[in-house]
Amino acid sequence: DAGITQSPRYKITETGRQVTLMCHQTWSHSYMFWYRQDLGHGLRLIYYSAAADITDKGEVPDGYVVSRSKTENFPLTLESATRSQTSVYFCASSSDSYEQYFGPGTRLTVT
Amino acid sequence: AQKVTQAQTEISVVEKEDVTLDCVYETRDTTYYLFWYKQPPSGELVFLIRRNSFDEQNEISGRYSWNFQKSTSSFNFTITASQVVDSAVYFCALSEGYNNNDMRFGAGTRLTVKP
């Protein structure tokens, strides 16, 4: 049972490049989320999705784009990466039971 | 918007000591959910507990216990007889209303348990 996976686990990219972080869950959870984790800030919500083709902004959406064409996938794209987007990114999913289950994280470095 | 404060940035204890991690929250909603997550050194986030605003009963799970007090807007977490494996960053989180679409996390408390 794979649960929720993220790829890549580590990524180094240059300023201005586009990069996509992948998230896949096998539970058929309705809800999926993207967070970034930065020291001193805990986790902050970037985008979430309540179902396929339904997405909405979270606390810090600027510079990010998401899509959800299939229930199980929720990719996060940085259209033009900036150094301030260097962070650890976590994907999470949830059924209607309110607990969110997190993937292992992607450590992104923008040089 | 809702807010969660974990005033303790780092705590260090010796094994077998009891330790309490503080969590204070702010919300204008009467319906909300509170959570604790653990992030061990390996980096993953592990769900520990969820509490809704209508249930102020304290909860105990093995060495872990949670004290929810609406009067002080606090949801504190106590580890009894701490162990080295408890070393982790612990996050308190809050979501308002009847859904969890906008969960706000505190900054986390790093707990180090020394042998």
PDB file of N, CA and C in Angstrom, chain A residues 31 33 35 37 40-43 45 48 59 90 94 97-100 102, chain B residues 33 35 37 39 43 45 47 50 91 98-101 103-107:
ATOM      1  N   TYR A  31      -9.726  15.107  -0.932  1.00  0.00           N
ATOM      2  CA  TYR A  31      -8.966  16.328  -0.716  1.00  0.00           C
ATOM      3  C   TYR A  31      -7.468  16.091  -0.872  1.00  0.00           C
ATOM      4  N   PHE A  33      -3.631  18.524  -0.811  1.00  0.00           N
ATOM      5  CA  PHE A  33      -3.081  19.798  -0.345  1.00  0.00           C
ATOM      6  C   PHE A  33      -1.599  19.885  -0.678  1.00  0.00           C
ATOM      7  N   TYR A  35       1.740  22.056   0.840  1.00  0.00           N
ATOM      8  CA  TYR A  35       2.271  22.949   1.865  1.00  0.00           C
ATOM      9  C   TYR A  35       3.757  23.166   1.580  1.00  0.00           C
ATOM     10  N   GLN A  37       7.250  24.093   3.931  1.00  0.00           N
ATOM     11  CA  GLN A  37       7.755  24.165   5.298  1.00  0.00           C
ATOM     12  C   GLN A  37       9.041  24.961   5.324  1.00  0.00           C
ATOM     13  N   GLY A  40      10.762  28.371  11.215  1.00  0.00           N
ATOM     14  CA  GLY A  40      10.088  29.466  11.899  1.00  0.00           C
ATOM     15  C   GLY A  40       8.656  29.711  11.477  1.00  0.00           C
ATOM     16  N   HIS A  41       8.231  29.017  10.413  1.00  0.00           N
ATOM     17  CA  HIS A  41       6.867  29.227   9.910  1.00  0.00           C
ATOM     18  C   HIS A  41       5.997  27.987  10.012  1.00  0.00           C
ATOM     19  N   GLY A  42       6.538  26.888  10.417  1.00  0.00           N
ATOM     20  CA  GLY A  42       5.746  25.668  10.376  1.00  0.00           C
ATOM     21  C   GLY A  42       5.413  25.331   8.936  1.00  0.00           C
ATOM     22  N   LEU A  43       4.226  24.824   8.715  1.00  0.00           N
ATOM     23  CA  LEU A  43       3.773  24.516   7.370  1.00  0.00           C
ATOM     24  C   LEU A  43       2.742  25.554   6.955  1.00  0.00           C
ATOM     25  N   LEU A  45      -0.056  26.542   3.862  1.00  0.00           N
ATOM     26  CA  LEU A  45      -0.828  25.969   2.763  1.00  0.00           C
ATOM     27  C   LEU A  45      -0.655  26.805   1.509  1.00  0.00           C
ATOM     28  N   TYR A  48      -5.052  23.910  -2.333  1.00  0.00           N
ATOM     29  CA  TYR A  48      -5.723  22.669  -2.023  1.00  0.00           C
ATOM     30  C   TYR A  48      -6.749  22.355  -3.097  1.00  0.00           C
ATOM     31  N   GLU A  59      -2.841  29.886   1.833  1.00  0.00           N
ATOM     32  CA  GLU A  59      -2.265  31.066   2.477  1.00  0.00           C
ATOM     33  C   GLU A  59      -1.188  31.737   1.634  1.00  0.00           C
ATOM     34  N   PHE A  90       5.457  19.675   1.044  1.00  0.00           N
ATOM     35  CA  PHE A  90       4.710  18.492   1.450  1.00  0.00           C
ATOM     36  C   PHE A  90       3.352  18.479   0.757  1.00  0.00           C
ATOM     37  N   SER A  94      -6.675  13.798   2.203  1.00  0.00           N
ATOM     38  CA  SER A  94      -7.635  13.599   3.275  1.00  0.00           C
ATOM     39  C   SER A  94      -8.962  13.133   2.688  1.00  0.00           C
ATOM     40  N   SER A  97     -12.618  12.886   6.804  1.00  0.00           N
ATOM     41  CA  SER A  97     -12.468  12.690   8.237  1.00  0.00           C
ATOM     42  C   SER A  97     -11.545  13.698   8.884  1.00  0.00           C
ATOM     43  N   TYR A  98     -11.113  14.663   8.137  1.00  0.00           N
ATOM     44  CA  TYR A  98     -10.368  15.811   8.639  1.00  0.00           C
ATOM     45  C   TYR A  98      -8.890  15.598   8.885  1.00  0.00           C
ATOM     46  N   GLU A  99      -8.473  14.384   9.218  1.00  0.00           N
ATOM     47  CA  GLU A  99      -7.025  14.200   9.348  1.00  0.00           C
ATOM     48  C   GLU A  99      -6.390  14.249   7.970  1.00  0.00           C
ATOM     49  N   GLN A 100      -5.280  14.923   7.875  1.00  0.00           N
ATOM     50  CA  GLN A 100      -4.523  14.941   6.635  1.00  0.00           C
ATOM     51  C   GLN A 100      -3.327  14.010   6.774  1.00  0.00           C
ATOM     52  N   PHE A 102       0.300  12.943   5.164  1.00  0.00           N
ATOM     53  CA  PHE A 102       1.328  13.646   4.412  1.00  0.00           C
ATOM     54  C   PHE A 102       2.263  12.704   3.667  1.00  0.00           C
TER      55      PHE A 102
ATOM     56  N   TYR B  33     -11.359  22.525  14.563  1.00  0.00           N
ATOM     57  CA  TYR B  33     -10.647  21.296  14.876  1.00  0.00           C
ATOM     58  C   TYR B  33      -9.202  21.625  15.219  1.00  0.00           C
ATOM     59  N   PHE B  35      -5.298  19.873  15.987  1.00  0.00           N
ATOM     60  CA  PHE B  35      -4.499  18.700  15.642  1.00  0.00           C
ATOM     61  C   PHE B  35      -3.101  18.806  16.253  1.00  0.00           C
ATOM     62  N   TYR B  37       0.701  17.042  15.176  1.00  0.00           N
ATOM     63  CA  TYR B  37       1.482  16.206  14.274  1.00  0.00           C
ATOM     64  C   TYR B  37       2.902  16.111  14.815  1.00  0.00           C
ATOM     65  N   GLN B  39       6.917  15.334  13.680  1.00  0.00           N
ATOM     66  CA  GLN B  39       7.853  15.233  12.569  1.00  0.00           C
ATOM     67  C   GLN B  39       9.194  14.752  13.115  1.00  0.00           C
ATOM     68  N   GLY B  43      11.807  13.221   8.806  1.00  0.00           N
ATOM     69  CA  GLY B  43      11.159  14.255   8.012  1.00  0.00           C
ATOM     70  C   GLY B  43       9.684  14.091   7.721  1.00  0.00           C
ATOM     71  N   LEU B  45       5.642  13.613   8.319  1.00  0.00           N
ATOM     72  CA  LEU B  45       4.699  14.158   9.295  1.00  0.00           C
ATOM     73  C   LEU B  45       3.727  13.066   9.701  1.00  0.00           C
ATOM     74  N   PHE B  47       0.413  12.027  11.918  1.00  0.00           N
ATOM     75  CA  PHE B  47      -0.781  12.507  12.614  1.00  0.00           C
ATOM     76  C   PHE B  47      -0.831  11.858  13.996  1.00  0.00           C
ATOM     77  N   ARG B  50      -6.731  14.457  16.671  1.00  0.00           N
ATOM     78  CA  ARG B  50      -7.658  15.493  16.243  1.00  0.00           C
ATOM     79  C   ARG B  50      -8.682  15.695  17.344  1.00  0.00           C
ATOM     80  N   PHE B  91       4.057  19.731  15.856  1.00  0.00           N
ATOM     81  CA  PHE B  91       3.259  20.833  15.345  1.00  0.00           C
ATOM     82  C   PHE B  91       1.830  20.737  15.855  1.00  0.00           C
ATOM     83  N   TYR B  98     -16.416  23.422   9.268  1.00  0.00           N
ATOM     84  CA  TYR B  98     -16.717  22.003   9.145  1.00  0.00           C
ATOM     85  C   TYR B  98     -15.837  21.287   8.129  1.00  0.00           C
ATOM     86  N   ASN B  99     -14.803  21.965   7.681  1.00  0.00           N
ATOM     87  CA  ASN B  99     -13.902  21.282   6.760  1.00  0.00           C
ATOM     88  C   ASN B  99     -12.470  21.597   7.148  1.00  0.00           C
ATOM     89  N   ASN B 100     -11.581  20.905   6.544  1.00  0.00           N
ATOM     90  CA  ASN B 100     -10.176  21.085   6.908  1.00  0.00           C
ATOM     91  C   ASN B 100      -9.390  21.697   5.772  1.00  0.00           C
ATOM     92  N   ASN B 101     -10.076  22.495   4.954  1.00  0.00           N
ATOM     93  CA  ASN B 101      -9.401  23.016   3.775  1.00  0.00           C
ATOM     94  C   ASN B 101      -8.327  24.033   4.087  1.00  0.00           C
ATOM     95  N   MET B 103      -6.003  24.538   7.002  1.00  0.00           N
ATOM     96  CA  MET B 103      -5.417  24.188   8.276  1.00  0.00           C
ATOM     97  C   MET B 103      -4.188  25.051   8.504  1.00  0.00           C
ATOM     98  N   ARG B 104      -4.154  25.708   9.652  1.00  0.00           N
ATOM     99  CA  ARG B 104      -3.016  26.573   9.987  1.00  0.00           C
ATOM    100  C   ARG B 104      -2.174  25.893  11.063  1.00  0.00           C
ATOM    101  N   PHE B 105      -0.889  25.886  10.787  1.00  0.00           N
ATOM    102  CA  PHE B 105       0.051  25.237  11.696  1.00  0.00           C
ATOM    103  C   PHE B 105       0.776  26.263  12.561  1.00  0.00           C
ATOM    104  N   GLY B 106       1.128  25.841  13.758  1.00  0.00           N
ATOM    105  CA  GLY B 106       2.064  26.616  14.541  1.00  0.00           C
ATOM    106  C   GLY B 106       3.464  26.420  13.987  1.00  0.00           C
ATOM    107  N   ALA B 107       4.411  27.158  14.529  1.00  0.00           N
ATOM    108  CA  ALA B 107       5.782  27.109  14.027  1.00  0.00           C
ATOM    109  C   ALA B 107       6.519  25.850  14.467  1.00  0.00           C
TER     110      ALA B 107
END
